[in-house]
Amino acid sequence: RKCIVVITGASSGLGLATAKALSETGQCHVIMACRNFLKAERAAKTAGIPKENYTVMHLDLASLESVRQFVDTFRRSGMPLDVLVCNAAVYLPTAKEPTYTAEGFELSVGTNHLGHFLLARLLLDDLKKSDYPTKRLIIVGSITGNTNTLAGNVPPKANLGDLRGLVGGLNDLNSSPMIDGGEFDGAKAYKDSKVCNMLTMQELHRRYHEETGITFASLYPGCIAETGLFRNHIPLFRTLFPPFQKYITKGYVSEEEAGKRLAQVVSDPSLTKSGVYWSWNKNSSSFENQLSKEASNAEKALKLWEISEKLVGLA
Ligand code: NDP
């Protein structure tokens, strides 16, 4: 049978390119878990994904209620779950003031981390039940959260501190919209959320890999400088960023190539090692990359897990 793959945020950029690449293998059916139903349908059509290879289901990660509803809808479809890809993200580098999710968490960490944390935790049961030979749970990471790289050292750097802002519920009612308890900074909030994504993948691996056989993985697909992720950036940045990445840093990767990379992590039989953060070298071959000190700190991963459980209502 076909492999059933749920991809969050498959209505544009990396998620859409991955859905297309997986569809082209002829062996996958993609559930496009998206907040904008019509946009997702249009995107699938424009990308030329055949109707029988995808289903659009509504998911707004900025609402925990919507996450729970998505899980219900998916279960009622009767389809098994073989692979979950947590891909959606928001990036608000120019925001002066914080904005919030339905439950009142700062939007970047609330969407990118907490929404996916609840989704992954709930769907773990469905993954366990699948009889597919290689079950996987993938959370898209990023170089920007890794302070052991050049890109990760561009200020403001990711830093979760002692997680006091997260404990306070990520809003200025109790403490601060930032995980470390500092002043709001949209670019930093995104980087922090990516560190959370990478820590969560490792904690899932430690807790569930042996027991369930599920492969947990994260990746940095390269700098996909033209995706919607940069839609909130100033126009000059959006003009200069792609050529800068192409010719200066040489970290540029097209949406199509990035989609192929993530599709490899979803379905390539040679990429089944669990607990790995994948990257690609200049010849586009995959390798196991090193995470920064903070993004691989097991103590922090555990603390993040326990606080996140409370915030999303699982503990
Ligand atoms: P895009 O903005 O093109 O795609 C992001 C997707 O997330 C969109 O489909 C968007 O939906 C969706 N999304 C945003 N908020 C929500 C929400 N509340 N609920 C459901 N879906 C939501 O960006 P990319 O393709 O670049 O980003 C995809 C992933 O790749 C992210 O995890 C990002 O961190 C990562 N990444 C990107 C890099 C890059 O250079 N672009 C580099 C490294 C990692 P909608 O279409 O409705 O807006």
mmCIF file of C-alpha atoms and ligand atoms in Angstrom:
data_model
loop_
_atom_site.group_PDB
_atom_site.id
_atom_site.type_symbol
_atom_site.label_atom_id
_atom_site.label_comp_id
_atom_site.label_asym_id
_atom_site.label_seq_id
_atom_site.Cartn_x
_atom_site.Cartn_y
_atom_site.Cartn_z
ATOM 1 C CA ARG A 1 0.000 0.000 0.000
ATOM 2 C CA LYS A 2 0.928 3.668 -0.316
ATOM 3 C CA CYS A 3 2.793 5.352 2.539
ATOM 4 C CA ILE A 4 0.526 7.890 4.272
ATOM 5 C CA VAL A 5 2.487 11.056 5.101
ATOM 6 C CA VAL A 6 1.103 14.025 7.039
ATOM 7 C CA ILE A 7 2.951 17.285 6.234
ATOM 8 C CA THR A 8 2.105 20.459 8.141
ATOM 9 C CA GLY A 9 2.294 23.716 6.169
ATOM 10 C CA ALA A 10 2.275 21.960 2.796
ATOM 11 C CA SER A 11 0.585 24.936 1.105
ATOM 12 C CA SER A 12 3.873 26.598 0.142
ATOM 13 C CA GLY A 13 7.653 26.454 0.140
ATOM 14 C CA LEU A 14 9.403 23.384 1.496
ATOM 15 C CA GLY A 15 6.210 21.558 2.515
ATOM 16 C CA LEU A 16 4.670 21.877 -0.937
ATOM 17 C CA ALA A 17 7.907 20.908 -2.725
ATOM 18 C CA THR A 18 8.166 17.834 -0.469
ATOM 19 C CA ALA A 19 4.561 16.842 -1.159
ATOM 20 C CA LYS A 20 5.312 17.089 -4.874
ATOM 21 C CA ALA A 21 8.534 15.078 -4.636
ATOM 22 C CA LEU A 22 6.784 12.357 -2.609
ATOM 23 C CA SER A 23 3.858 12.275 -5.014
ATOM 24 C CA GLU A 24 6.283 11.732 -7.888
ATOM 25 C CA THR A 25 7.618 8.559 -6.282
ATOM 26 C CA GLY A 26 4.140 7.100 -6.818
ATOM 27 C CA GLN A 27 4.404 5.451 -3.417
ATOM 28 C CA CYS A 28 2.992 8.116 -1.096
ATOM 29 C CA HIS A 29 -0.306 9.746 -0.291
ATOM 30 C CA VAL A 30 0.228 13.136 1.349
ATOM 31 C CA ILE A 31 -2.120 14.673 3.881
ATOM 32 C CA MET A 32 -1.569 18.399 3.472
ATOM 33 C CA ALA A 33 -2.267 19.736 6.974
ATOM 34 C CA CYS A 34 -2.885 23.426 6.306
ATOM 35 C CA ARG A 35 -4.544 26.466 7.848
ATOM 36 C CA ASN A 36 -5.836 27.772 4.515
ATOM 37 C CA PHE A 37 -7.813 25.067 2.746
ATOM 38 C CA LEU A 38 -8.297 26.875 -0.554
ATOM 39 C CA LYS A 39 -4.665 27.987 -0.778
ATOM 40 C CA ALA A 40 -3.541 24.397 -0.205
ATOM 41 C CA GLU A 41 -5.897 23.016 -2.878
ATOM 42 C CA ARG A 42 -4.722 25.662 -5.348
ATOM 43 C CA ALA A 43 -1.079 25.028 -4.501
ATOM 44 C CA ALA A 44 -1.428 21.278 -5.037
ATOM 45 C CA LYS A 45 -3.149 21.861 -8.351
ATOM 46 C CA THR A 46 -0.587 24.395 -9.582
ATOM 47 C CA ALA A 47 2.253 22.090 -8.542
ATOM 48 C CA GLY A 48 0.634 19.353 -10.618
ATOM 49 C CA ILE A 49 0.141 16.847 -7.796
ATOM 50 C CA PRO A 50 -2.421 14.270 -9.012
ATOM 51 C CA LYS A 51 -5.674 14.291 -7.010
ATOM 52 C CA GLU A 52 -5.297 10.690 -5.888
ATOM 53 C CA ASN A 53 -1.939 11.497 -4.246
ATOM 54 C CA TYR A 54 -3.099 14.086 -1.692
ATOM 55 C CA THR A 55 -5.834 15.133 0.725
ATOM 56 C CA VAL A 56 -6.086 18.593 2.281
ATOM 57 C CA MET A 57 -7.091 18.689 5.954
ATOM 58 C CA HIS A 58 -7.503 21.801 8.048
ATOM 59 C CA LEU A 59 -4.901 22.470 10.742
ATOM 60 C CA ASP A 60 -4.096 25.769 12.417
ATOM 61 C CA LEU A 61 -1.090 25.227 14.640
ATOM 62 C CA ALA A 62 -1.714 28.569 16.362
ATOM 63 C CA SER A 63 -4.714 26.978 18.108
ATOM 64 C CA LEU A 64 -4.409 23.878 20.287
ATOM 65 C CA GLU A 65 -8.125 23.290 19.783
ATOM 66 C CA SER A 66 -7.512 23.123 16.032
ATOM 67 C CA VAL A 67 -4.628 20.672 16.576
ATOM 68 C CA ARG A 68 -6.961 18.372 18.525
ATOM 69 C CA GLN A 69 -9.654 18.741 15.875
ATOM 70 C CA PHE A 70 -7.189 17.846 13.135
ATOM 71 C CA VAL A 71 -6.213 14.665 14.986
ATOM 72 C CA ASP A 72 -9.918 13.742 15.295
ATOM 73 C CA THR A 73 -10.591 14.415 11.613
ATOM 74 C CA PHE A 74 -7.549 12.417 10.566
ATOM 75 C CA ARG A 75 -8.582 9.462 12.745
ATOM 76 C CA ARG A 76 -12.114 9.556 11.366
ATOM 77 C CA SER A 77 -10.704 9.284 7.830
ATOM 78 C CA GLY A 78 -9.671 5.740 8.725
ATOM 79 C CA MET A 79 -6.256 6.174 7.137
ATOM 80 C CA PRO A 80 -3.206 4.843 8.968
ATOM 81 C CA LEU A 81 -0.354 7.221 9.789
ATOM 82 C CA ASP A 82 3.092 6.148 8.583
ATOM 83 C CA VAL A 83 5.092 9.397 8.603
ATOM 84 C CA LEU A 84 4.512 12.757 10.293
ATOM 85 C CA VAL A 85 6.442 15.785 9.042
ATOM 86 C CA CYS A 86 6.322 18.878 11.279
ATOM 87 C CA ASN A 87 7.256 21.527 8.731
ATOM 88 C CA ALA A 88 5.053 24.620 9.111
ATOM 89 C CA ALA A 89 6.566 27.742 10.620
ATOM 90 C CA VAL A 90 6.151 31.472 10.966
ATOM 91 C CA TYR A 91 9.024 33.958 11.029
ATOM 92 C CA LEU A 92 8.334 37.524 12.158
ATOM 93 C CA PRO A 93 11.703 39.307 11.995
ATOM 94 C CA THR A 94 10.337 42.857 11.688
ATOM 95 C CA ALA A 95 7.531 42.646 14.264
ATOM 96 C CA LYS A 96 7.861 45.386 16.860
ATOM 97 C CA GLU A 97 5.267 43.912 19.173
ATOM 98 C CA PRO A 98 4.517 40.270 19.948
ATOM 99 C CA THR A 99 1.383 38.601 18.593
ATOM 100 C CA TYR A 100 -0.215 35.566 20.160
ATOM 101 C CA THR A 101 -1.807 32.192 19.472
ATOM 102 C CA ALA A 102 -5.401 31.406 20.465
ATOM 103 C CA GLU A 103 -4.176 30.273 23.882
ATOM 104 C CA GLY A 104 -2.012 33.370 24.336
ATOM 105 C CA PHE A 105 1.471 32.045 23.578
ATOM 106 C CA GLU A 106 3.872 34.219 21.575
ATOM 107 C CA LEU A 107 3.074 33.318 17.948
ATOM 108 C CA SER A 108 6.426 31.991 16.648
ATOM 109 C CA VAL A 109 7.171 29.596 19.495
ATOM 110 C CA GLY A 110 3.434 28.905 19.944
ATOM 111 C CA THR A 111 3.054 27.820 16.298
ATOM 112 C CA ASN A 112 6.441 26.344 15.437
ATOM 113 C CA HIS A 113 7.050 24.530 18.717
ATOM 114 C CA LEU A 114 3.963 24.195 20.952
ATOM 115 C CA GLY A 115 1.442 23.437 18.174
ATOM 116 C CA HIS A 116 3.769 20.787 16.743
ATOM 117 C CA PHE A 117 4.593 19.448 20.203
ATOM 118 C CA LEU A 118 0.917 18.681 20.880
ATOM 119 C CA LEU A 119 0.397 17.319 17.358
ATOM 120 C CA ALA A 120 3.413 14.997 17.584
ATOM 121 C CA ARG A 121 2.451 13.762 21.043
ATOM 122 C CA LEU A 122 -1.130 12.963 20.003
ATOM 123 C CA LEU A 123 -0.177 11.350 16.683
ATOM 124 C CA LEU A 124 2.511 9.195 18.279
ATOM 125 C CA ASP A 125 -0.244 6.704 19.139
ATOM 126 C CA ASP A 126 -1.315 6.560 15.496
ATOM 127 C CA LEU A 127 2.260 6.063 14.319
ATOM 128 C CA LYS A 128 2.675 3.223 16.816
ATOM 129 C CA LYS A 129 -0.396 1.489 15.367
ATOM 130 C CA SER A 130 0.784 1.666 11.754
ATOM 131 C CA ASP A 131 2.029 -1.580 10.212
ATOM 132 C CA TYR A 132 4.270 0.260 7.762
ATOM 133 C CA PRO A 133 7.855 -1.082 7.895
ATOM 134 C CA THR A 134 9.560 2.316 8.327
ATOM 135 C CA LYS A 135 7.603 4.731 10.478
ATOM 136 C CA ARG A 136 9.068 8.204 10.905
ATOM 137 C CA LEU A 137 8.487 11.449 12.751
ATOM 138 C CA ILE A 138 10.404 14.372 11.279
ATOM 139 C CA ILE A 139 10.684 17.893 12.669
ATOM 140 C CA VAL A 140 12.241 20.459 10.347
ATOM 141 C CA GLY A 141 15.123 22.230 12.104
ATOM 142 C CA SER A 142 17.399 25.016 10.971
ATOM 143 C CA ILE A 143 20.976 26.164 10.920
ATOM 144 C CA THR A 144 19.844 29.489 12.428
ATOM 145 C CA GLY A 145 19.193 27.869 15.793
ATOM 146 C CA ASN A 146 22.656 26.325 15.794
ATOM 147 C CA THR A 147 25.176 28.709 17.295
ATOM 148 C CA ASN A 148 28.026 26.394 16.249
ATOM 149 C CA THR A 149 27.615 27.689 12.674
ATOM 150 C CA LEU A 150 28.304 31.012 10.972
ATOM 151 C CA ALA A 151 24.600 31.551 10.175
ATOM 152 C CA GLY A 152 23.673 30.708 13.748
ATOM 153 C CA ASN A 153 25.976 33.433 15.003
ATOM 154 C CA VAL A 154 24.218 36.293 13.265
ATOM 155 C CA PRO A 155 22.580 38.271 16.084
ATOM 156 C CA PRO A 156 20.133 37.927 17.737
ATOM 157 C CA LYS A 157 21.318 34.432 18.606
ATOM 158 C CA ALA A 158 19.062 31.646 19.802
ATOM 159 C CA ASN A 159 19.156 31.203 23.553
ATOM 160 C CA LEU A 160 16.525 29.543 25.722
ATOM 161 C CA GLY A 161 18.219 30.597 28.964
ATOM 162 C CA ASP A 162 16.616 28.913 31.959
ATOM 163 C CA LEU A 163 13.217 28.809 30.169
ATOM 164 C CA ARG A 164 11.617 31.178 32.684
ATOM 165 C CA GLY A 165 9.463 32.912 30.033
ATOM 166 C CA LEU A 166 8.135 29.557 28.846
ATOM 167 C CA VAL A 167 7.299 28.575 32.413
ATOM 168 C CA GLY A 168 5.353 31.855 32.652
ATOM 169 C CA GLY A 169 3.266 30.957 29.560
ATOM 170 C CA LEU A 170 5.095 33.052 26.929
ATOM 171 C CA ASN A 171 3.178 36.286 27.374
ATOM 172 C CA ASP A 172 3.743 39.565 29.114
ATOM 173 C CA LEU A 173 0.780 39.007 31.424
ATOM 174 C CA ASN A 174 2.853 36.822 33.716
ATOM 175 C CA SER A 175 6.430 37.192 32.573
ATOM 176 C CA SER A 176 7.673 37.610 29.007
ATOM 177 C CA PRO A 177 6.778 36.532 25.456
ATOM 178 C CA MET A 178 10.330 35.165 25.067
ATOM 179 C CA ILE A 179 11.461 31.737 26.296
ATOM 180 C CA ASP A 180 14.459 33.175 28.140
ATOM 181 C CA GLY A 181 12.329 35.868 29.779
ATOM 182 C CA GLY A 182 13.874 38.725 27.762
ATOM 183 C CA GLU A 183 12.454 41.551 25.649
ATOM 184 C CA PHE A 184 10.412 40.547 22.580
ATOM 185 C CA ASP A 185 12.498 39.973 19.448
ATOM 186 C CA GLY A 186 10.740 38.293 16.520
ATOM 187 C CA ALA A 187 13.898 36.995 14.813
ATOM 188 C CA LYS A 188 15.164 35.500 18.073
ATOM 189 C CA ALA A 189 11.771 33.947 18.845
ATOM 190 C CA TYR A 190 11.957 32.073 15.506
ATOM 191 C CA LYS A 191 15.489 30.839 16.208
ATOM 192 C CA ASP A 192 14.479 29.782 19.730
ATOM 193 C CA SER A 193 11.515 27.873 18.262
ATOM 194 C CA LYS A 194 13.868 25.982 15.936
ATOM 195 C CA VAL A 195 16.086 25.015 18.905
ATOM 196 C CA CYS A 196 12.899 23.696 20.565
ATOM 197 C CA ASN A 197 12.122 21.681 17.403
ATOM 198 C CA MET A 198 15.565 20.051 17.437
ATOM 199 C CA LEU A 199 15.494 19.395 21.195
ATOM 200 C CA THR A 200 12.009 17.849 20.899
ATOM 201 C CA MET A 201 13.148 15.468 18.157
ATOM 202 C CA GLN A 202 15.993 14.232 20.376
ATOM 203 C CA GLU A 203 13.770 13.846 23.442
ATOM 204 C CA LEU A 204 11.253 11.860 21.361
ATOM 205 C CA HIS A 205 14.126 9.656 20.207
ATOM 206 C CA ARG A 206 15.323 9.033 23.771
ATOM 207 C CA ARG A 207 11.844 8.249 25.043
ATOM 208 C CA TYR A 208 10.267 6.295 22.204
ATOM 209 C CA HIS A 209 12.701 5.010 19.598
ATOM 210 C CA GLU A 210 13.618 1.736 21.261
ATOM 211 C CA GLU A 211 10.099 0.931 22.378
ATOM 212 C CA THR A 212 8.340 1.828 19.101
ATOM 213 C CA GLY A 213 10.951 1.479 16.351
ATOM 214 C CA ILE A 214 9.874 4.875 15.017
ATOM 215 C CA THR A 215 12.670 6.873 13.371
ATOM 216 C CA PHE A 216 12.876 10.402 14.756
ATOM 217 C CA ALA A 217 14.825 12.909 12.670
ATOM 218 C CA SER A 218 15.439 16.573 12.050
ATOM 219 C CA LEU A 219 17.184 18.337 9.204
ATOM 220 C CA TYR A 220 18.480 21.549 7.744
ATOM 221 C CA PRO A 221 17.517 21.456 4.064
ATOM 222 C CA GLY A 222 19.723 24.429 3.062
ATOM 223 C CA CYS A 223 18.797 28.088 2.673
ATOM 224 C CA ILE A 224 15.624 28.182 0.571
ATOM 225 C CA ALA A 225 15.853 31.939 0.159
ATOM 226 C CA GLU A 226 12.679 32.424 -1.906
ATOM 227 C CA THR A 227 9.996 30.777 0.252
ATOM 228 C CA GLY A 228 7.112 32.510 1.987
ATOM 229 C CA LEU A 229 9.075 32.349 5.232
ATOM 230 C CA PHE A 230 10.594 35.713 4.399
ATOM 231 C CA ARG A 231 7.268 37.327 3.438
ATOM 232 C CA ASN A 232 7.329 39.521 6.540
ATOM 233 C CA HIS A 233 10.808 40.822 5.900
ATOM 234 C CA ILE A 234 11.552 44.287 4.443
ATOM 235 C CA PRO A 235 11.478 44.410 0.597
ATOM 236 C CA LEU A 236 15.201 45.192 0.284
ATOM 237 C CA PHE A 237 16.034 42.067 2.259
ATOM 238 C CA ARG A 238 13.757 39.954 0.083
ATOM 239 C CA THR A 239 15.505 41.280 -3.054
ATOM 240 C CA LEU A 240 19.053 40.841 -1.809
ATOM 241 C CA PHE A 241 18.777 37.652 0.254
ATOM 242 C CA PRO A 242 18.520 35.091 -2.616
ATOM 243 C CA PRO A 243 21.581 36.394 -4.593
ATOM 244 C CA PHE A 244 23.499 36.792 -1.318
ATOM 245 C CA GLN A 245 22.850 33.141 -0.463
ATOM 246 C CA LYS A 246 23.564 32.018 -4.042
ATOM 247 C CA TYR A 247 26.832 33.825 -4.687
ATOM 248 C CA ILE A 248 28.310 34.793 -1.311
ATOM 249 C CA THR A 249 27.470 32.143 1.268
ATOM 250 C CA LYS A 250 26.679 29.488 -1.369
ATOM 251 C CA GLY A 251 24.116 28.052 1.037
ATOM 252 C CA TYR A 252 21.258 28.630 -1.438
ATOM 253 C CA VAL A 253 19.039 25.746 -2.401
ATOM 254 C CA SER A 254 15.965 25.801 -4.659
ATOM 255 C CA GLU A 255 12.551 24.821 -3.292
ATOM 256 C CA GLU A 256 12.611 21.811 -5.590
ATOM 257 C CA GLU A 257 15.993 20.579 -4.346
ATOM 258 C CA ALA A 258 15.046 21.218 -0.689
ATOM 259 C CA GLY A 259 11.807 19.283 -1.257
ATOM 260 C CA LYS A 260 13.806 16.345 -2.608
ATOM 261 C CA ARG A 261 16.014 16.437 0.490
ATOM 262 C CA LEU A 262 13.105 16.346 2.913
ATOM 263 C CA ALA A 263 11.455 13.654 0.778
ATOM 264 C CA GLN A 264 14.621 11.572 1.267
ATOM 265 C CA VAL A 265 14.307 11.858 5.032
ATOM 266 C CA VAL A 266 10.668 10.726 4.652
ATOM 267 C CA SER A 267 11.182 7.746 2.397
ATOM 268 C CA ASP A 268 14.798 6.878 1.598
ATOM 269 C CA PRO A 269 15.602 3.415 2.992
ATOM 270 C CA SER A 270 19.169 4.537 3.799
ATOM 271 C CA LEU A 271 18.057 7.420 6.058
ATOM 272 C CA THR A 272 16.324 5.425 8.781
ATOM 273 C CA LYS A 273 18.762 6.148 11.604
ATOM 274 C CA SER A 274 16.923 7.726 14.545
ATOM 275 C CA GLY A 275 17.965 10.796 16.544
ATOM 276 C CA VAL A 276 19.819 12.337 13.597
ATOM 277 C CA TYR A 277 19.970 15.937 12.348
ATOM 278 C CA TRP A 278 20.569 15.624 8.590
ATOM 279 C CA SER A 279 22.318 18.144 6.370
ATOM 280 C CA TRP A 280 23.586 18.064 2.790
ATOM 281 C CA ASN A 281 27.004 18.953 1.402
ATOM 282 C CA LYS A 282 27.785 20.843 -1.814
ATOM 283 C CA ASN A 283 27.301 17.704 -3.908
ATOM 284 C CA SER A 284 23.849 17.288 -2.384
ATOM 285 C CA SER A 285 24.717 14.153 -0.451
ATOM 286 C CA SER A 286 23.309 13.775 3.027
ATOM 287 C CA PHE A 287 25.394 13.536 6.192
ATOM 288 C CA GLU A 288 24.736 13.450 9.952
ATOM 289 C CA ASN A 289 25.413 16.945 11.195
ATOM 290 C CA GLN A 290 26.442 18.175 14.661
ATOM 291 C CA LEU A 291 24.025 20.290 16.652
ATOM 292 C CA SER A 292 25.127 23.249 18.773
ATOM 293 C CA LYS A 293 25.708 22.812 22.502
ATOM 294 C CA GLU A 294 22.301 24.192 23.409
ATOM 295 C CA ALA A 295 20.412 22.367 20.642
ATOM 296 C CA SER A 296 21.819 19.037 21.899
ATOM 297 C CA ASN A 297 21.566 19.669 25.659
ATOM 298 C CA ALA A 298 19.664 16.662 27.056
ATOM 299 C CA GLU A 299 18.895 18.377 30.351
ATOM 300 C CA LYS A 300 17.307 21.311 28.546
ATOM 301 C CA ALA A 301 15.404 18.953 26.242
ATOM 302 C CA LEU A 302 13.859 17.252 29.267
ATOM 303 C CA LYS A 303 12.966 20.558 30.921
ATOM 304 C CA LEU A 304 11.475 21.849 27.657
ATOM 305 C CA TRP A 305 9.434 18.638 27.330
ATOM 306 C CA GLU A 306 7.996 18.913 30.831
ATOM 307 C CA ILE A 307 7.081 22.603 30.595
ATOM 308 C CA SER A 308 5.610 22.155 27.088
ATOM 309 C CA GLU A 309 3.468 19.255 28.328
ATOM 310 C CA LYS A 310 1.931 21.535 30.938
ATOM 311 C CA LEU A 311 1.339 24.394 28.497
ATOM 312 C CA VAL A 312 -0.472 22.226 25.938
ATOM 313 C CA GLY A 313 -2.550 20.483 28.581
ATOM 314 C CA LEU A 314 -0.968 17.023 28.501
ATOM 315 C CA ALA A 315 0.260 17.066 32.103
HETATM 316 P P1 NDP B 1 6.823 28.996 3.968
HETATM 317 O O1 NDP B 1 6.410 30.263 4.624
HETATM 318 O O2 NDP B 1 6.849 28.938 2.479
HETATM 319 O O3 NDP B 1 5.943 27.793 4.499
HETATM 320 C C1 NDP B 1 5.481 27.755 5.805
HETATM 321 C C2 NDP B 1 4.212 26.976 5.857
HETATM 322 O O4 NDP B 1 3.745 26.964 7.211
HETATM 323 C C3 NDP B 1 3.093 27.592 5.017
HETATM 324 O O5 NDP B 1 2.417 26.543 4.374
HETATM 325 C C4 NDP B 1 2.206 28.239 6.054
HETATM 326 O O6 NDP B 1 0.834 28.287 5.698
HETATM 327 C C5 NDP B 1 2.388 27.268 7.200
HETATM 328 N N1 NDP B 1 1.904 27.828 8.467
HETATM 329 C C6 NDP B 1 2.264 28.972 9.074
HETATM 330 N N2 NDP B 1 1.545 29.153 10.197
HETATM 331 C C7 NDP B 1 0.715 28.095 10.313
HETATM 332 C C8 NDP B 1 -0.273 27.711 11.240
HETATM 333 N N3 NDP B 1 -0.599 28.479 12.275
HETATM 334 N N4 NDP B 1 -0.934 26.545 11.047
HETATM 335 C C9 NDP B 1 -0.655 25.773 9.982
HETATM 336 N N5 NDP B 1 0.263 26.087 9.059
HETATM 337 C C10 NDP B 1 0.942 27.242 9.213
HETATM 338 O O7 NDP B 1 8.283 28.705 4.570
HETATM 339 P P2 NDP B 1 9.339 27.517 4.313
HETATM 340 O O8 NDP B 1 8.838 26.561 3.336
HETATM 341 O O9 NDP B 1 10.642 28.171 4.091
HETATM 342 O O10 NDP B 1 9.402 26.864 5.771
HETATM 343 C C11 NDP B 1 9.146 25.499 6.002
HETATM 344 C C12 NDP B 1 10.069 24.982 7.079
HETATM 345 O O11 NDP B 1 11.425 25.061 6.659
HETATM 346 C C13 NDP B 1 9.998 25.748 8.396
HETATM 347 O O12 NDP B 1 10.007 24.824 9.463
HETATM 348 C C14 NDP B 1 11.283 26.560 8.407
HETATM 349 O O13 NDP B 1 11.704 26.837 9.715
HETATM 350 C C15 NDP B 1 12.195 25.603 7.702
HETATM 351 N N6 NDP B 1 13.402 26.178 7.139
HETATM 352 C C16 NDP B 1 13.341 27.080 6.114
HETATM 353 C C17 NDP B 1 14.503 27.601 5.597
HETATM 354 C C18 NDP B 1 14.491 28.592 4.499
HETATM 355 O O14 NDP B 1 15.564 29.044 4.127
HETATM 356 N N7 NDP B 1 13.344 28.960 3.928
HETATM 357 C C19 NDP B 1 15.809 27.188 6.106
HETATM 358 C C20 NDP B 1 15.741 26.231 7.180
HETATM 359 C C21 NDP B 1 14.584 25.748 7.650
HETATM 360 P P3 NDP B 1 0.228 29.427 4.712
HETATM 361 O O15 NDP B 1 0.559 28.963 3.338
HETATM 362 O O16 NDP B 1 -1.230 29.387 5.012
HETATM 363 O O17 NDP B 1 0.889 30.710 5.072
#
